[in-house]
PDB file of C-alpha atoms in Angstrom:
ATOM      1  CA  UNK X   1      -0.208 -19.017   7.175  1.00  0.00           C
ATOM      2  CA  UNK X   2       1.098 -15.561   5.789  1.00  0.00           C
ATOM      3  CA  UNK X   3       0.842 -15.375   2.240  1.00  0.00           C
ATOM      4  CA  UNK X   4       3.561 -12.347   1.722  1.00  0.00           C
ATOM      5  CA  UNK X   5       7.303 -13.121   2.963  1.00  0.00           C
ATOM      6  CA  UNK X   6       9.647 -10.933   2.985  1.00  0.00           C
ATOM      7  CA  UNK X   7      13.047 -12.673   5.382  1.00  0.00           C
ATOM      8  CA  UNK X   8      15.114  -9.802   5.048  1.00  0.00           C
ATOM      9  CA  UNK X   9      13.953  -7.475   8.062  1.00  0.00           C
ATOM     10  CA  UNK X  10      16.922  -4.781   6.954  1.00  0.00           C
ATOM     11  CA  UNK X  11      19.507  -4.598   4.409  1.00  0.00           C
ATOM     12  CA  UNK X  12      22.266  -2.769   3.580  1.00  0.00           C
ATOM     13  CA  UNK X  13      23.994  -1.840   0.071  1.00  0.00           C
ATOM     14  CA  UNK X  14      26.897   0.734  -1.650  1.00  0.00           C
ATOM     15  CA  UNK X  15      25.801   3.075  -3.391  1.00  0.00           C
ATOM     16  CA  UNK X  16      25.727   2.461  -7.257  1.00  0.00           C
ATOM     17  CA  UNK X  17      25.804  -1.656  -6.634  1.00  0.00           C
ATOM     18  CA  UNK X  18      22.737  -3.629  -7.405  1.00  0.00           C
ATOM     19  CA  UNK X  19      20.330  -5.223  -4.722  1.00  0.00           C
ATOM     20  CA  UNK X  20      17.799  -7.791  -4.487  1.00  0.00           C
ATOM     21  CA  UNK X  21      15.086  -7.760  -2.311  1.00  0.00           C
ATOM     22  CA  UNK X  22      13.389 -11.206  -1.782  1.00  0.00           C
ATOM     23  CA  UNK X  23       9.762 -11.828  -1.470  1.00  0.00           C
ATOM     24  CA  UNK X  24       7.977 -15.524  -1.584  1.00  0.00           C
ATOM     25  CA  UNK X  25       3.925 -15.789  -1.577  1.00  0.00           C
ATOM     26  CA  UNK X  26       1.924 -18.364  -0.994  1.00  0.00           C
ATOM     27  CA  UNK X  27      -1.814 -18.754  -3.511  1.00  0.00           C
ATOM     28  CA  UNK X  28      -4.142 -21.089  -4.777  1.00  0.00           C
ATOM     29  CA  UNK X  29      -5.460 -18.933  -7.034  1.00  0.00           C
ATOM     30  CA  UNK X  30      -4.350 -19.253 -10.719  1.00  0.00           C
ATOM     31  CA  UNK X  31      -4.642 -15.614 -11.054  1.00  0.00           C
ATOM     32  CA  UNK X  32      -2.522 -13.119  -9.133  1.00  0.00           C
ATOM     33  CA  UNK X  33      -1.011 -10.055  -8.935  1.00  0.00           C
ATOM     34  CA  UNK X  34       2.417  -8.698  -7.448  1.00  0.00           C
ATOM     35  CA  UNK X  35       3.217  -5.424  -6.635  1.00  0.00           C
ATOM     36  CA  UNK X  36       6.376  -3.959  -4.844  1.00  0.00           C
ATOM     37  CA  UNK X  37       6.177  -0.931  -3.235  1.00  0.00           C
ATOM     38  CA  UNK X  38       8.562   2.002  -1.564  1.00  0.00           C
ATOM     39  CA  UNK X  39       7.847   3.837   1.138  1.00  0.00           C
ATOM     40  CA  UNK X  40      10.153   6.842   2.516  1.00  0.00           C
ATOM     41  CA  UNK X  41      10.458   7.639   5.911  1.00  0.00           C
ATOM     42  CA  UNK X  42       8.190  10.469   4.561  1.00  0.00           C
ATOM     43  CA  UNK X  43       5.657   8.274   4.714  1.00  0.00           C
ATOM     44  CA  UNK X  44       3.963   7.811   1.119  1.00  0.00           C
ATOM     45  CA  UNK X  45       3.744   4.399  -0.421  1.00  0.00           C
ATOM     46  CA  UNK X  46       5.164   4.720  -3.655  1.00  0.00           C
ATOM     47  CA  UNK X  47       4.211   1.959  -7.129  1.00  0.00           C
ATOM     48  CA  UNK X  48       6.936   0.751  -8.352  1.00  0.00           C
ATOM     49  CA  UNK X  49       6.454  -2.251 -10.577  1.00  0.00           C
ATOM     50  CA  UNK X  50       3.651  -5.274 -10.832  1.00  0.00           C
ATOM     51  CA  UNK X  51       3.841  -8.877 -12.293  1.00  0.00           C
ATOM     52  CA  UNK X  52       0.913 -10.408 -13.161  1.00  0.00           C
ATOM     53  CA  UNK X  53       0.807 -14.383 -13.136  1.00  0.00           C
ATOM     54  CA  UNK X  54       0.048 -14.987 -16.674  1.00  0.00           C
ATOM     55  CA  UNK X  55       2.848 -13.079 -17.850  1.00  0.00           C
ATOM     56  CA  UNK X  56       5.572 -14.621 -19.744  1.00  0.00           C
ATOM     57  CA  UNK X  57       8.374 -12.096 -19.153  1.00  0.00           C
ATOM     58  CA  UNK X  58       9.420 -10.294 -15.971  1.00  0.00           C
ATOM     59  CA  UNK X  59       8.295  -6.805 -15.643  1.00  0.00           C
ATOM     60  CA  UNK X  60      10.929  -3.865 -15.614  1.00  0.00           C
ATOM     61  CA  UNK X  61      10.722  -0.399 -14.943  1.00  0.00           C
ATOM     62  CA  UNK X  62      13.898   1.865 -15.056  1.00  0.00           C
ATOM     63  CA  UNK X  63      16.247   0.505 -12.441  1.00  0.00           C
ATOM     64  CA  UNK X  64      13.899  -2.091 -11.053  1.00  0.00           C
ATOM     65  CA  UNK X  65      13.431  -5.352 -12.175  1.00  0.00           C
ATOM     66  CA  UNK X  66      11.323  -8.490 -11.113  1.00  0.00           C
ATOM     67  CA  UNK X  67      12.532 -11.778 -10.794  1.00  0.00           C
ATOM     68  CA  UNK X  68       9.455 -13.766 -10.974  1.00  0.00           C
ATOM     69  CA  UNK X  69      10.032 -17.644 -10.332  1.00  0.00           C
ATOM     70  CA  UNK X  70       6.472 -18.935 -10.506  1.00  0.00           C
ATOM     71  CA  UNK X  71       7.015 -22.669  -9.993  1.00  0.00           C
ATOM     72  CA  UNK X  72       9.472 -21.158  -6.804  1.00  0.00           C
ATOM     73  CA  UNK X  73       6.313 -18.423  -5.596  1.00  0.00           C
ATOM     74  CA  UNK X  74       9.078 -15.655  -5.775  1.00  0.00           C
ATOM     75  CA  UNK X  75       8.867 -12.342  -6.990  1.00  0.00           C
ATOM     76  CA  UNK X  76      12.300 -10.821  -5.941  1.00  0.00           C
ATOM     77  CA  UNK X  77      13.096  -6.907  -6.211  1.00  0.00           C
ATOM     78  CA  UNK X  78      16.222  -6.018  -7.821  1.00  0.00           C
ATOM     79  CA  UNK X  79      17.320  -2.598  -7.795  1.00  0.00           C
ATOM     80  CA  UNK X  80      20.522  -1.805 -10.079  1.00  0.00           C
ATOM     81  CA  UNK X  81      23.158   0.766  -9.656  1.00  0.00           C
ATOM     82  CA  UNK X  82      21.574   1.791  -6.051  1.00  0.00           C
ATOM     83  CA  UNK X  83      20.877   5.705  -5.084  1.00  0.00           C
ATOM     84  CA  UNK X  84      20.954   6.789  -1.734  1.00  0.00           C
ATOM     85  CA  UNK X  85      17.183   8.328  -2.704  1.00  0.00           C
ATOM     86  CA  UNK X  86      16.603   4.673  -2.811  1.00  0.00           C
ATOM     87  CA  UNK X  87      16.778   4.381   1.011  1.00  0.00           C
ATOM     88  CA  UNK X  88      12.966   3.043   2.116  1.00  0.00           C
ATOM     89  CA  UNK X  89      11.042   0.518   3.080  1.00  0.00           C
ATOM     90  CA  UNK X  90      10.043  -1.481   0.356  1.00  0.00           C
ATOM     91  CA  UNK X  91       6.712  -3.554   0.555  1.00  0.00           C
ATOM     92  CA  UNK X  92       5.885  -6.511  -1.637  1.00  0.00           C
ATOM     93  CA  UNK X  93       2.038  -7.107  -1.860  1.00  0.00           C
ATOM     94  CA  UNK X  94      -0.163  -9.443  -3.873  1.00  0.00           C
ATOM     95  CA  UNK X  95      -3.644  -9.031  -4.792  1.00  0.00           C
ATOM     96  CA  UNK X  96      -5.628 -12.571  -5.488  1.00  0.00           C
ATOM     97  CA  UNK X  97      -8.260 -12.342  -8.308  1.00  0.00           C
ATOM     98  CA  UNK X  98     -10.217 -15.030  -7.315  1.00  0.00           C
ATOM     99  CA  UNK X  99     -12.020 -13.968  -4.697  1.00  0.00           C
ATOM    100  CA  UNK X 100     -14.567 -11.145  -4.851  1.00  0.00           C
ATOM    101  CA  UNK X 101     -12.647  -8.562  -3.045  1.00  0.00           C
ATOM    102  CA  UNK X 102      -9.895  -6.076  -4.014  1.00  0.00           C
ATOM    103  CA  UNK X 103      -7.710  -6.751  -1.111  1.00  0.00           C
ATOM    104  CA  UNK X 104      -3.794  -6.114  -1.575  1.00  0.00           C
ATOM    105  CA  UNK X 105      -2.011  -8.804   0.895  1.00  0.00           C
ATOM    106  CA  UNK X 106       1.270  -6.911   2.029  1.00  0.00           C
ATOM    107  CA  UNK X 107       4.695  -8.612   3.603  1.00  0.00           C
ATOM    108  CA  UNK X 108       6.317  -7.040   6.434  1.00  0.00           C
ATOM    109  CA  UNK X 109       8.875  -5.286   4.453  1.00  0.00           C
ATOM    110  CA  UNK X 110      12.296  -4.607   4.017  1.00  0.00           C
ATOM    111  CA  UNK X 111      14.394  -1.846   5.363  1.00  0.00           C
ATOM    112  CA  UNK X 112      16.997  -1.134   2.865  1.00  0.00           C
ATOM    113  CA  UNK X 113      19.985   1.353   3.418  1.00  0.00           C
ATOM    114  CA  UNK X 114      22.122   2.576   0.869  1.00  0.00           C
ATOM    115  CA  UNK X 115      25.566   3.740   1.582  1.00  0.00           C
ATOM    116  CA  UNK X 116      27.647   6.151   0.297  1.00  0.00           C
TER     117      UNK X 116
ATOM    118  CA  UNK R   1       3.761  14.105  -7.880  1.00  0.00           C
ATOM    119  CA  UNK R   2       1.133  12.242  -6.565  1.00  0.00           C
ATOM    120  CA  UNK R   3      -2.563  12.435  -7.633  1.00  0.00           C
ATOM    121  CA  UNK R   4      -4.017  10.959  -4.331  1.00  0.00           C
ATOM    122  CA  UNK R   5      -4.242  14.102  -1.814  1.00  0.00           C
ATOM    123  CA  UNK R   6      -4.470  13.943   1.968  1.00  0.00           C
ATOM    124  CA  UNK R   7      -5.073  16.597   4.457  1.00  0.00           C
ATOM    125  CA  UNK R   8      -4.240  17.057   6.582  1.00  0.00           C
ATOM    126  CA  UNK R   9      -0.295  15.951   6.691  1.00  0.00           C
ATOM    127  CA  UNK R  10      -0.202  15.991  10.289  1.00  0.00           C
ATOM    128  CA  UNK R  11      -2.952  15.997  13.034  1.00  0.00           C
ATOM    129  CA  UNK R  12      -3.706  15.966  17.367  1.00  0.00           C
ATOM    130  CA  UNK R  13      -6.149  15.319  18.845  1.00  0.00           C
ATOM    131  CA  UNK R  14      -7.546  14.239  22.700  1.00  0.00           C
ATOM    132  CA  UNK R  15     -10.302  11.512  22.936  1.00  0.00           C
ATOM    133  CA  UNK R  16     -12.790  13.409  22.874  1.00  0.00           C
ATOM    134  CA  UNK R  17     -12.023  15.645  19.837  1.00  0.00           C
ATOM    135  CA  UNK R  18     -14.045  15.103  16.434  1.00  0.00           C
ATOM    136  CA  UNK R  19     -11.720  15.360  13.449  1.00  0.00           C
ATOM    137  CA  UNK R  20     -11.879  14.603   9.989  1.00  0.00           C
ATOM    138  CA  UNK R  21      -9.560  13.049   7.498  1.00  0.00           C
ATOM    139  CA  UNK R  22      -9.985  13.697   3.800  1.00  0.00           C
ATOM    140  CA  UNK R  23      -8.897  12.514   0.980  1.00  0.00           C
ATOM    141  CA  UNK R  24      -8.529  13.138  -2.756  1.00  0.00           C
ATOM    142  CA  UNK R  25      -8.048  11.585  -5.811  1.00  0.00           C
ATOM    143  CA  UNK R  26      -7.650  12.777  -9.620  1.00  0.00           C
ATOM    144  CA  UNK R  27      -7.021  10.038 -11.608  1.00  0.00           C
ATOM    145  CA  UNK R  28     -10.916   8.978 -11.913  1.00  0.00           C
ATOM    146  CA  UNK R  29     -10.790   5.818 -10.473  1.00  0.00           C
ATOM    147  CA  UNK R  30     -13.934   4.058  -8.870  1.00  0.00           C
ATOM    148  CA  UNK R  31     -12.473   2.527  -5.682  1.00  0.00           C
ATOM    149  CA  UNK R  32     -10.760   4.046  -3.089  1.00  0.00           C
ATOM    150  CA  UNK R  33      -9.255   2.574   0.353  1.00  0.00           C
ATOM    151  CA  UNK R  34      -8.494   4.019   3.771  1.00  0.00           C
ATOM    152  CA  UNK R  35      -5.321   2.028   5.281  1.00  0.00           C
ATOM    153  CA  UNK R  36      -3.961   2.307   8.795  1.00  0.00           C
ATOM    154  CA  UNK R  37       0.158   1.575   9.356  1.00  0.00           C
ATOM    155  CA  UNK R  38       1.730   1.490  12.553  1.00  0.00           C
ATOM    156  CA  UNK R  39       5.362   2.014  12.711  1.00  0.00           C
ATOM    157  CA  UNK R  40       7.790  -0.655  11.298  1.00  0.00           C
ATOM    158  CA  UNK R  41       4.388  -2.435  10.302  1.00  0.00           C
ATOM    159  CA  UNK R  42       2.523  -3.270   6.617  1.00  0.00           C
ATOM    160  CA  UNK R  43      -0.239  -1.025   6.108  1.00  0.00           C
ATOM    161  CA  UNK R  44      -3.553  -2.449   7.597  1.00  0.00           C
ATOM    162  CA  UNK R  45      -6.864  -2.511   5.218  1.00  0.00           C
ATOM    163  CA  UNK R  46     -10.073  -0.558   7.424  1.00  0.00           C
ATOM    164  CA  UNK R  47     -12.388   0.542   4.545  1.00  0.00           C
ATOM    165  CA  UNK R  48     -12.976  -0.286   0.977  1.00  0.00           C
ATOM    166  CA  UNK R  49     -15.749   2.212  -1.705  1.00  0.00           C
ATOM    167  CA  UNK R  50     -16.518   0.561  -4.885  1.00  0.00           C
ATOM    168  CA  UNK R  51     -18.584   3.234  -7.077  1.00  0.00           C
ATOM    169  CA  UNK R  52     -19.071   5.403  -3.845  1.00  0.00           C
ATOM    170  CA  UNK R  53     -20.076   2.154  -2.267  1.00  0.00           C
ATOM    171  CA  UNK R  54     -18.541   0.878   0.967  1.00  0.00           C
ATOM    172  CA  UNK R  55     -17.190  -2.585  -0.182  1.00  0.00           C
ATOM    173  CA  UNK R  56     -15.162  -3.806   2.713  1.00  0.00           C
ATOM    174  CA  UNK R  57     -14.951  -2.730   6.170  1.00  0.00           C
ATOM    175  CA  UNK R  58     -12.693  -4.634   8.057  1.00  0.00           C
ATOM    176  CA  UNK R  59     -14.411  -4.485  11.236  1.00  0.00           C
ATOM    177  CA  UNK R  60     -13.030  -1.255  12.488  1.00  0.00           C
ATOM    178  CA  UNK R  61     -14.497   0.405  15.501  1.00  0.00           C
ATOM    179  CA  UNK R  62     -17.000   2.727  15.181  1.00  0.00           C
ATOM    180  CA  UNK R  63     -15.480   5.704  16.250  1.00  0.00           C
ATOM    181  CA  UNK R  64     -13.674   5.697  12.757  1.00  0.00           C
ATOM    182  CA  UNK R  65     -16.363   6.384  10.742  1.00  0.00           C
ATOM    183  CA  UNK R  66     -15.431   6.559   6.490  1.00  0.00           C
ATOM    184  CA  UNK R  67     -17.742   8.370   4.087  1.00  0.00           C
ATOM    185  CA  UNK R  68     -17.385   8.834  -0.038  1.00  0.00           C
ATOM    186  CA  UNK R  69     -19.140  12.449  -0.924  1.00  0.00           C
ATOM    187  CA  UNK R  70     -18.301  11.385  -4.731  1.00  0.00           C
ATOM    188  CA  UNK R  71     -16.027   9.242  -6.736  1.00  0.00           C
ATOM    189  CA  UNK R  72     -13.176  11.834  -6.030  1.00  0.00           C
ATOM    190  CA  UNK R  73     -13.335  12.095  -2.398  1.00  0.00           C
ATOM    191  CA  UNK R  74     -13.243   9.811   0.582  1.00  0.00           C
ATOM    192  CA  UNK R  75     -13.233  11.259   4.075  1.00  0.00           C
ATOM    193  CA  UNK R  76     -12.468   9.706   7.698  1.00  0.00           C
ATOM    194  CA  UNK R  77     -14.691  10.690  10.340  1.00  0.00           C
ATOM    195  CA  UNK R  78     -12.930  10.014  13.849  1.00  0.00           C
ATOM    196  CA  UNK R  79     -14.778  10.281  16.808  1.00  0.00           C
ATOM    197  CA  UNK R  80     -13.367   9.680  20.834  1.00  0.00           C
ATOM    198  CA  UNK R  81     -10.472   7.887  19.439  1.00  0.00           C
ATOM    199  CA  UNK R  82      -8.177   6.265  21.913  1.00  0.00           C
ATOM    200  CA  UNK R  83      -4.242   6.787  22.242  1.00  0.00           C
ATOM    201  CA  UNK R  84      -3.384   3.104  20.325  1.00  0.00           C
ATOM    202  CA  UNK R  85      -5.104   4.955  17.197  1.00  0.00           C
ATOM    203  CA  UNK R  86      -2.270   6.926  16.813  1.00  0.00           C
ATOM    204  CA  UNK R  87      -1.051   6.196  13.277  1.00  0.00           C
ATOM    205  CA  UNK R  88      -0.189   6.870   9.660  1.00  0.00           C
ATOM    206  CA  UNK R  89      -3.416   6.913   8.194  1.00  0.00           C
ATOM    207  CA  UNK R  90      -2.986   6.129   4.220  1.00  0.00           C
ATOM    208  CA  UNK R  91      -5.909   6.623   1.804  1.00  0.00           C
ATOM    209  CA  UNK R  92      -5.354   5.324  -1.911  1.00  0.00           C
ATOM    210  CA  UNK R  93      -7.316   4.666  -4.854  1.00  0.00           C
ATOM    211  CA  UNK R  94      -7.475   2.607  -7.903  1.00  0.00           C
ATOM    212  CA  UNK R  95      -9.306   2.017 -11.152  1.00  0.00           C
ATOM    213  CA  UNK R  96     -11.222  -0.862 -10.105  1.00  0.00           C
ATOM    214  CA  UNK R  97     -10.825  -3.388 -13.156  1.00  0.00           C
ATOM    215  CA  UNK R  98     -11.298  -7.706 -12.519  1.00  0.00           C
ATOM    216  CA  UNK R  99      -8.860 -10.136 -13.876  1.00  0.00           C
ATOM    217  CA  UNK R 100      -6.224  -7.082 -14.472  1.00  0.00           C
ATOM    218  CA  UNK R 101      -3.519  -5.277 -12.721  1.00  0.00           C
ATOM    219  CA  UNK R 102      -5.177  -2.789 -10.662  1.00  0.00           C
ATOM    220  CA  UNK R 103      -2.895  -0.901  -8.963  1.00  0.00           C
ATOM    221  CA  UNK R 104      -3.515   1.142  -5.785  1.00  0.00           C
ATOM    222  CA  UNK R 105      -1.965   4.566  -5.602  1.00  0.00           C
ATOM    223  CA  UNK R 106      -1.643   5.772  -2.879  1.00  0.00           C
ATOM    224  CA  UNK R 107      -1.556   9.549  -0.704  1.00  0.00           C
ATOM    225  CA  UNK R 108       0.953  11.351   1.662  1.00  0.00           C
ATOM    226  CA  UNK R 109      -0.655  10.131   4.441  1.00  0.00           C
ATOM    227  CA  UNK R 110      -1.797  11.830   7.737  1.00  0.00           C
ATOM    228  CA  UNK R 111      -0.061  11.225  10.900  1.00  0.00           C
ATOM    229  CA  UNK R 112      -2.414  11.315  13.699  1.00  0.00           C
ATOM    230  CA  UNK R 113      -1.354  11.348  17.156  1.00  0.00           C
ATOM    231  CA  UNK R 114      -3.593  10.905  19.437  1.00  0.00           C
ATOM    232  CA  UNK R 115      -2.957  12.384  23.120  1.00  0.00           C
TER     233      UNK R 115
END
């Protein structure tokens, strides 16, 4: 069973209009971590926010946001007032802490487009 | 700016070159992680160092061949590689902490093509 989902294989959005990219997991572990990542067409995966299980409020950083719905397994991306530098693939990936391993489990991403 | 380097950016090579990939990171973290991604595709684990340790190798031929000279540096030694090898290779690194947010950062990348 995959333990990342991401449904949205593309997206597209205007240019200064907020976004949401969704993202569902799937754990048995009490103790997780989310990540979302961006990656150009240059080809570096970028960090751009994390949400750990046991915390209360949902992490921000500049323009992004995560909507973390833990009863729902969701930790959606929203990006506000969109830039076309925010054109990417963006990654969502979760990291179990249960096990003895390090491993980040990554969805299959979402292509998002921003228009001018 | 980053603080995970990879050279080089690009590389080709036939199947029966010897190349290596390396890998840098200044940010003193004590794991670092050699990733394959094909295109339109999530970044694959191969290799895991804890403390200059191989932790994880997720059965990956042995013609890729990783190696951790010091906490800083991870190389990728490839060795009669075949023409479905042809990737982005992505090295990253992170802190190494349990029960904590331990984010991976990662490098550039090197695209290898393979011919």
């Amino acid at each position: 069973a995959q333990k990342i989902t991401q449904t949205q294989p593309g997206m597209f959005v205007q240019e200064k209009e907020a976004v949401t990219l969704d993202c569902t997991y799937d754990t048995s572990d009490p103790s997780y971590g989310l990540f979302w990542y961006k990656q150009p067409s240059s080809g570096e995966m970028i960090f751009l926010i994390y949400q750990g299980s046991y915390d209360q409020q949902n992490a921000t950083e500049g323009r992004y946001s995560l909507n973390f719905q833990k009863a729902r397994k969701s930790a959606n991306l929203v990006i506000s007032a969109s830039q076309l530098g925010d054109s990417a693939m963006y990654f969502c990936a979760m990291r179990e802490y249960g096990g003895a391993t390090n491993k980040l489990i990554f969805g299959t991403g979402t292509l998002l487009a921003v228009q001018p | 700016d980053t603080e995970v380097t990879q050279t080089p950016k690009h590389l080709v090579m036939g199947m029966t070159n010897k190349k290596s990939l390396k890998c840098e990171q200044h940010m003193g973290h004590r794991a670092m992680y050699w990733y394959k991604q094909k295109a339109k595709k999530p970044p694959e684990l191969m290799f895991v160092y804890s403390y200059e340790k191989l932790s994880i190798n997720e059965s990956v031929p042995s013609r890729f061949s990783p190696e951790c000279p010091n906490s800083s540096l991870l190389n990728l030694h490839l060795h009669a590689l075949q023409p479905e090898d042809s990737a982005l290779y992505l090295c990253a690194s992170s802190q190494e902490r349990w029960g904590s947010t331990d984010t991976q950062y990662f490098g550039p990348g090197t695209r290898l093509t393979v011919l």
